[in-house]
Amino acid sequence: MKKTILLVHTGGTISMHVSEESGAVVPDSTNPLTKESKKLEKIAHIIELEAFNLPSPHITPQKMLELRDIILDTVDKNNIDGVVISHGTDTLEETAYFLELTTDLEIPIVLTGAMRSSNELGADGVYNLVEAVRVASSEDAKNKGVLVVMNDELHSSVNVTKTSTSSVATFQSPQYGPLGLVTKTMIHFHQAPLKREYVEVSNLDKKVALFKVYAGMDADLIRSAIDYQYDGVVLEGLGQGNIPPAVLPTIEELLKRQIPVVLVSRCFNGIAQGVYGYEGGGKMLEDMGVIFATGLSGQKARLKLLIGLNQVHKPIDVKKFFI
């Protein structure tokens, strides 16, 4: 018996084409993926929706929340066995992680995209979409968290990131590797997440800033988070979680104002932790009250803090939230 899959389109390269006049990749007025129903119906019964048709740099957390609500509403009203979302690749990992934290469904939620637009030689959009529908139809994909399927690989939304500007193999999970593979005949998982988190959110009133730390950084940019009334700050620190000493006074002021400061490493591999005891070192920051986010990228730590600060049940213990 065929599974029923909810297919939600949001835009991105997977729904774009190369203009013959300008040579630029541009959105189509009509999403070309909507013409692929016959291919997909061979795999599953498809309920198809277009949430929006946006390039992925136009996707905001508010749009992610809107997408979450569309999914929950449709699943609540229909007998849905899995969800597939077509999405632009620039922010795909962020939308995937947002959905990971704000949904608690047993059924698979799978995001996919394309690195080549619909009329380019070697276009990968339809291929990735077919694989995503296959994964969403698999019993083995249940309770694995929100997944990203691209280029014959299955990735966890928690670990996956875009690593190349143009390669079809752009999505990788540094340090952890993919959860599994999609072959011509099977969906093969060789590992699975140990745990999942769920946070109930209904709006996103709070604001969280993200800053990448660099050699010789001054405090003025971070100070702007206070001036513009941000509710939280995430720093992509150096190495195991260190910052230049010139930034320290502003970090202290943020903490005195009870604005949480979360620190991750700007490195792909390893985790941030309070090791070094010199001025600006991780141990000093930890003692001050800076919170270390283990194994998350800066963009995902920002989303996690944003979601935590906006949770329905307040107040949140930020330190426990990031353990």
PDB file of N, CA and C in Angstrom, residues 161-218:
ATOM      1  N   THR A 161      25.777  20.500   7.208  1.00  0.00           N
ATOM      2  CA  THR A 161      26.050  21.883   6.825  1.00  0.00           C
ATOM      3  C   THR A 161      26.450  21.931   5.359  1.00  0.00           C
ATOM      4  N   LYS A 162      26.252  23.074   4.750  1.00  0.00           N
ATOM      5  CA  LYS A 162      26.652  23.271   3.361  1.00  0.00           C
ATOM      6  C   LYS A 162      28.137  23.594   3.335  1.00  0.00           C
ATOM      7  N   THR A 163      28.931  22.786   2.637  1.00  0.00           N
ATOM      8  CA  THR A 163      30.387  22.919   2.685  1.00  0.00           C
ATOM      9  C   THR A 163      31.001  23.436   1.394  1.00  0.00           C
ATOM     10  N   SER A 164      30.244  23.469   0.319  1.00  0.00           N
ATOM     11  CA  SER A 164      30.760  23.952  -0.963  1.00  0.00           C
ATOM     12  C   SER A 164      29.743  24.889  -1.587  1.00  0.00           C
ATOM     13  N   THR A 165      30.237  25.900  -2.279  1.00  0.00           N
ATOM     14  CA  THR A 165      29.323  26.857  -2.904  1.00  0.00           C
ATOM     15  C   THR A 165      28.582  26.277  -4.097  1.00  0.00           C
ATOM     16  N   SER A 166      29.155  25.237  -4.731  1.00  0.00           N
ATOM     17  CA  SER A 166      28.572  24.791  -5.993  1.00  0.00           C
ATOM     18  C   SER A 166      28.527  23.275  -6.206  1.00  0.00           C
ATOM     19  N   SER A 167      29.269  22.493  -5.441  1.00  0.00           N
ATOM     20  CA  SER A 167      29.316  21.049  -5.664  1.00  0.00           C
ATOM     21  C   SER A 167      27.993  20.387  -5.292  1.00  0.00           C
ATOM     22  N   VAL A 168      27.607  19.372  -6.058  1.00  0.00           N
ATOM     23  CA  VAL A 168      26.391  18.634  -5.724  1.00  0.00           C
ATOM     24  C   VAL A 168      26.570  17.816  -4.446  1.00  0.00           C
ATOM     25  N   ALA A 169      27.817  17.632  -4.027  1.00  0.00           N
ATOM     26  CA  ALA A 169      28.115  16.930  -2.772  1.00  0.00           C
ATOM     27  C   ALA A 169      28.343  17.922  -1.629  1.00  0.00           C
ATOM     28  N   THR A 170      27.697  19.070  -1.702  1.00  0.00           N
ATOM     29  CA  THR A 170      27.948  20.152  -0.747  1.00  0.00           C
ATOM     30  C   THR A 170      27.553  19.815   0.687  1.00  0.00           C
ATOM     31  N   PHE A 171      26.464  19.043   0.878  1.00  0.00           N
ATOM     32  CA  PHE A 171      25.978  18.799   2.237  1.00  0.00           C
ATOM     33  C   PHE A 171      26.736  17.647   2.886  1.00  0.00           C
ATOM     34  N   GLN A 172      27.418  17.989   3.967  1.00  0.00           N
ATOM     35  CA  GLN A 172      28.223  17.037   4.725  1.00  0.00           C
ATOM     36  C   GLN A 172      27.925  17.218   6.210  1.00  0.00           C
ATOM     37  N   SER A 173      28.283  16.214   6.991  1.00  0.00           N
ATOM     38  CA  SER A 173      28.172  16.292   8.450  1.00  0.00           C
ATOM     39  C   SER A 173      29.571  16.125   9.032  1.00  0.00           C
ATOM     40  N   PRO A 174      30.326  17.223   9.125  1.00  0.00           N
ATOM     41  CA  PRO A 174      31.702  17.125   9.626  1.00  0.00           C
ATOM     42  C   PRO A 174      31.738  16.433  10.986  1.00  0.00           C
ATOM     43  N   GLN A 175      32.723  15.604  11.154  1.00  0.00           N
ATOM     44  CA  GLN A 175      32.981  14.864  12.388  1.00  0.00           C
ATOM     45  C   GLN A 175      32.060  13.661  12.568  1.00  0.00           C
ATOM     46  N   TYR A 176      30.813  13.750  12.112  1.00  0.00           N
ATOM     47  CA  TYR A 176      29.835  12.702  12.381  1.00  0.00           C
ATOM     48  C   TYR A 176      29.532  11.823  11.169  1.00  0.00           C
ATOM     49  N   GLY A 177      29.567  12.398   9.980  1.00  0.00           N
ATOM     50  CA  GLY A 177      29.234  11.650   8.783  1.00  0.00           C
ATOM     51  C   GLY A 177      27.730  11.504   8.589  1.00  0.00           C
ATOM     52  N   PRO A 178      27.308  10.991   7.435  1.00  0.00           N
ATOM     53  CA  PRO A 178      25.880  10.827   7.165  1.00  0.00           C
ATOM     54  C   PRO A 178      25.262   9.736   8.034  1.00  0.00           C
ATOM     55  N   LEU A 179      23.955   9.803   8.209  1.00  0.00           N
ATOM     56  CA  LEU A 179      23.233   8.748   8.925  1.00  0.00           C
ATOM     57  C   LEU A 179      23.079   7.508   8.066  1.00  0.00           C
ATOM     58  N   GLY A 180      23.117   7.706   6.760  1.00  0.00           N
ATOM     59  CA  GLY A 180      22.923   6.558   5.886  1.00  0.00           C
ATOM     60  C   GLY A 180      23.005   6.938   4.422  1.00  0.00           C
ATOM     61  N   LEU A 181      22.626   6.006   3.577  1.00  0.00           N
ATOM     62  CA  LEU A 181      22.728   6.154   2.132  1.00  0.00           C
ATOM     63  C   LEU A 181      21.399   5.823   1.467  1.00  0.00           C
ATOM     64  N   VAL A 182      21.189   6.441   0.316  1.00  0.00           N
ATOM     65  CA  VAL A 182      20.041   6.107  -0.521  1.00  0.00           C
ATOM     66  C   VAL A 182      20.591   5.438  -1.776  1.00  0.00           C
ATOM     67  N   THR A 183      20.268   4.170  -1.966  1.00  0.00           N
ATOM     68  CA  THR A 183      20.721   3.439  -3.153  1.00  0.00           C
ATOM     69  C   THR A 183      19.542   3.252  -4.107  1.00  0.00           C
ATOM     70  N   LYS A 184      19.793   2.620  -5.222  1.00  0.00           N
ATOM     71  CA  LYS A 184      18.720   2.400  -6.198  1.00  0.00           C
ATOM     72  C   LYS A 184      17.641   1.466  -5.670  1.00  0.00           C
ATOM     73  N   THR A 185      18.010   0.638  -4.691  1.00  0.00           N
ATOM     74  CA  THR A 185      17.063  -0.383  -4.223  1.00  0.00           C
ATOM     75  C   THR A 185      16.658  -0.253  -2.761  1.00  0.00           C
ATOM     76  N   MET A 186      17.367   0.588  -1.973  1.00  0.00           N
ATOM     77  CA  MET A 186      17.060   0.612  -0.541  1.00  0.00           C
ATOM     78  C   MET A 186      17.430   1.937   0.113  1.00  0.00           C
ATOM     79  N   ILE A 187      16.839   2.137   1.306  1.00  0.00           N
ATOM     80  CA  ILE A 187      17.194   3.243   2.195  1.00  0.00           C
ATOM     81  C   ILE A 187      17.962   2.616   3.341  1.00  0.00           C
ATOM     82  N   HIS A 188      19.238   2.940   3.448  1.00  0.00           N
ATOM     83  CA  HIS A 188      20.106   2.251   4.404  1.00  0.00           C
ATOM     84  C   HIS A 188      20.606   3.217   5.478  1.00  0.00           C
ATOM     85  N   PHE A 189      20.169   2.993   6.726  1.00  0.00           N
ATOM     86  CA  PHE A 189      20.675   3.760   7.875  1.00  0.00           C
ATOM     87  C   PHE A 189      21.768   2.944   8.556  1.00  0.00           C
ATOM     88  N   HIS A 190      22.928   3.578   8.821  1.00  0.00           N
ATOM     89  CA  HIS A 190      23.956   2.883   9.574  1.00  0.00           C
ATOM     90  C   HIS A 190      24.202   3.523  10.945  1.00  0.00           C
ATOM     91  N   GLN A 191      23.516   4.626  11.234  1.00  0.00           N
ATOM     92  CA  GLN A 191      23.542   5.199  12.578  1.00  0.00           C
ATOM     93  C   GLN A 191      22.291   6.052  12.767  1.00  0.00           C
ATOM     94  N   ALA A 192      22.021   6.437  14.015  1.00  0.00           N
ATOM     95  CA  ALA A 192      20.819   7.212  14.320  1.00  0.00           C
ATOM     96  C   ALA A 192      21.109   8.146  15.494  1.00  0.00           C
ATOM     97  N   PRO A 193      20.374   9.256  15.605  1.00  0.00           N
ATOM     98  CA  PRO A 193      20.569  10.176  16.728  1.00  0.00           C
ATOM     99  C   PRO A 193      20.264   9.502  18.059  1.00  0.00           C
ATOM    100  N   LEU A 194      21.023   9.880  19.090  1.00  0.00           N
ATOM    101  CA  LEU A 194      20.807   9.321  20.422  1.00  0.00           C
ATOM    102  C   LEU A 194      19.590   9.936  21.102  1.00  0.00           C
ATOM    103  N   LYS A 195      19.330  11.211  20.821  1.00  0.00           N
ATOM    104  CA  LYS A 195      18.206  11.881  21.480  1.00  0.00           C
ATOM    105  C   LYS A 195      17.659  12.981  20.581  1.00  0.00           C
ATOM    106  N   ARG A 196      16.461  13.442  20.916  1.00  0.00           N
ATOM    107  CA  ARG A 196      15.851  14.576  20.225  1.00  0.00           C
ATOM    108  C   ARG A 196      15.375  15.588  21.264  1.00  0.00           C
ATOM    109  N   GLU A 197      15.306  16.843  20.856  1.00  0.00           N
ATOM    110  CA  GLU A 197      14.782  17.889  21.725  1.00  0.00           C
ATOM    111  C   GLU A 197      13.546  18.494  21.072  1.00  0.00           C
ATOM    112  N   TYR A 198      12.611  18.924  21.916  1.00  0.00           N
ATOM    113  CA  TYR A 198      11.422  19.601  21.409  1.00  0.00           C
ATOM    114  C   TYR A 198      11.132  20.820  22.269  1.00  0.00           C
ATOM    115  N   VAL A 199      10.904  21.955  21.617  1.00  0.00           N
ATOM    116  CA  VAL A 199      10.566  23.194  22.301  1.00  0.00           C
ATOM    117  C   VAL A 199       9.271  23.725  21.696  1.00  0.00           C
ATOM    118  N   GLU A 200       8.328  24.062  22.560  1.00  0.00           N
ATOM    119  CA  GLU A 200       7.058  24.601  22.080  1.00  0.00           C
ATOM    120  C   GLU A 200       7.184  26.103  21.878  1.00  0.00           C
ATOM    121  N   VAL A 201       6.997  26.546  20.648  1.00  0.00           N
ATOM    122  CA  VAL A 201       7.026  27.972  20.336  1.00  0.00           C
ATOM    123  C   VAL A 201       5.800  28.336  19.515  1.00  0.00           C
ATOM    124  N   SER A 202       5.290  29.537  19.733  1.00  0.00           N
ATOM    125  CA  SER A 202       4.151  30.014  18.952  1.00  0.00           C
ATOM    126  C   SER A 202       4.442  31.354  18.287  1.00  0.00           C
ATOM    127  N   ASN A 203       5.511  32.033  18.724  1.00  0.00           N
ATOM    128  CA  ASN A 203       5.926  33.279  18.084  1.00  0.00           C
ATOM    129  C   ASN A 203       7.427  33.454  18.290  1.00  0.00           C
ATOM    130  N   LEU A 204       7.978  34.450  17.622  1.00  0.00           N
ATOM    131  CA  LEU A 204       9.423  34.691  17.692  1.00  0.00           C
ATOM    132  C   LEU A 204       9.683  36.173  17.966  1.00  0.00           C
ATOM    133  N   ASP A 205       9.277  36.612  19.148  1.00  0.00           N
ATOM    134  CA  ASP A 205       9.401  38.031  19.503  1.00  0.00           C
ATOM    135  C   ASP A 205      10.828  38.412  19.896  1.00  0.00           C
ATOM    136  N   LYS A 206      11.574  37.481  20.444  1.00  0.00           N
ATOM    137  CA  LYS A 206      12.933  37.772  20.904  1.00  0.00           C
ATOM    138  C   LYS A 206      13.899  37.833  19.712  1.00  0.00           C
ATOM    139  N   LYS A 207      15.068  38.474  19.951  1.00  0.00           N
ATOM    140  CA  LYS A 207      16.076  38.612  18.893  1.00  0.00           C
ATOM    141  C   LYS A 207      17.418  38.093  19.398  1.00  0.00           C
ATOM    142  N   VAL A 208      18.141  37.370  18.522  1.00  0.00           N
ATOM    143  CA  VAL A 208      19.455  36.836  18.873  1.00  0.00           C
ATOM    144  C   VAL A 208      20.446  37.197  17.764  1.00  0.00           C
ATOM    145  N   ALA A 209      21.601  37.730  18.169  1.00  0.00           N
ATOM    146  CA  ALA A 209      22.645  38.114  17.216  1.00  0.00           C
ATOM    147  C   ALA A 209      23.746  37.060  17.177  1.00  0.00           C
ATOM    148  N   LEU A 210      24.400  36.952  16.029  1.00  0.00           N
ATOM    149  CA  LEU A 210      25.515  36.026  15.838  1.00  0.00           C
ATOM    150  C   LEU A 210      26.730  36.807  15.348  1.00  0.00           C
ATOM    151  N   PHE A 211      27.881  36.619  16.031  1.00  0.00           N
ATOM    152  CA  PHE A 211      29.116  37.290  15.639  1.00  0.00           C
ATOM    153  C   PHE A 211      30.228  36.269  15.465  1.00  0.00           C
ATOM    154  N   LYS A 212      30.974  36.399  14.380  1.00  0.00           N
ATOM    155  CA  LYS A 212      32.150  35.554  14.148  1.00  0.00           C
ATOM    156  C   LYS A 212      33.371  36.266  14.726  1.00  0.00           C
ATOM    157  N   VAL A 213      34.074  35.602  15.622  1.00  0.00           N
ATOM    158  CA  VAL A 213      35.248  36.178  16.273  1.00  0.00           C
ATOM    159  C   VAL A 213      36.454  36.050  15.342  1.00  0.00           C
ATOM    160  N   TYR A 214      37.292  37.080  15.336  1.00  0.00           N
ATOM    161  CA  TYR A 214      38.484  37.074  14.490  1.00  0.00           C
ATOM    162  C   TYR A 214      39.638  37.742  15.222  1.00  0.00           C
ATOM    163  N   ALA A 215      40.847  37.536  14.719  1.00  0.00           N
ATOM    164  CA  ALA A 215      42.041  38.087  15.355  1.00  0.00           C
ATOM    165  C   ALA A 215      41.967  39.610  15.412  1.00  0.00           C
ATOM    166  N   GLY A 216      42.212  40.166  16.603  1.00  0.00           N
ATOM    167  CA  GLY A 216      42.199  41.618  16.764  1.00  0.00           C
ATOM    168  C   GLY A 216      40.816  42.225  16.832  1.00  0.00           C
ATOM    169  N   MET A 217      39.801  41.426  17.073  1.00  0.00           N
ATOM    170  CA  MET A 217      38.427  41.931  17.108  1.00  0.00           C
ATOM    171  C   MET A 217      38.242  42.937  18.235  1.00  0.00           C
ATOM    172  N   ASP A 218      37.562  44.039  17.935  1.00  0.00           N
ATOM    173  CA  ASP A 218      37.182  45.017  18.950  1.00  0.00           C
ATOM    174  C   ASP A 218      35.755  44.739  19.405  1.00  0.00           C
TER     175      ASP A 218
END
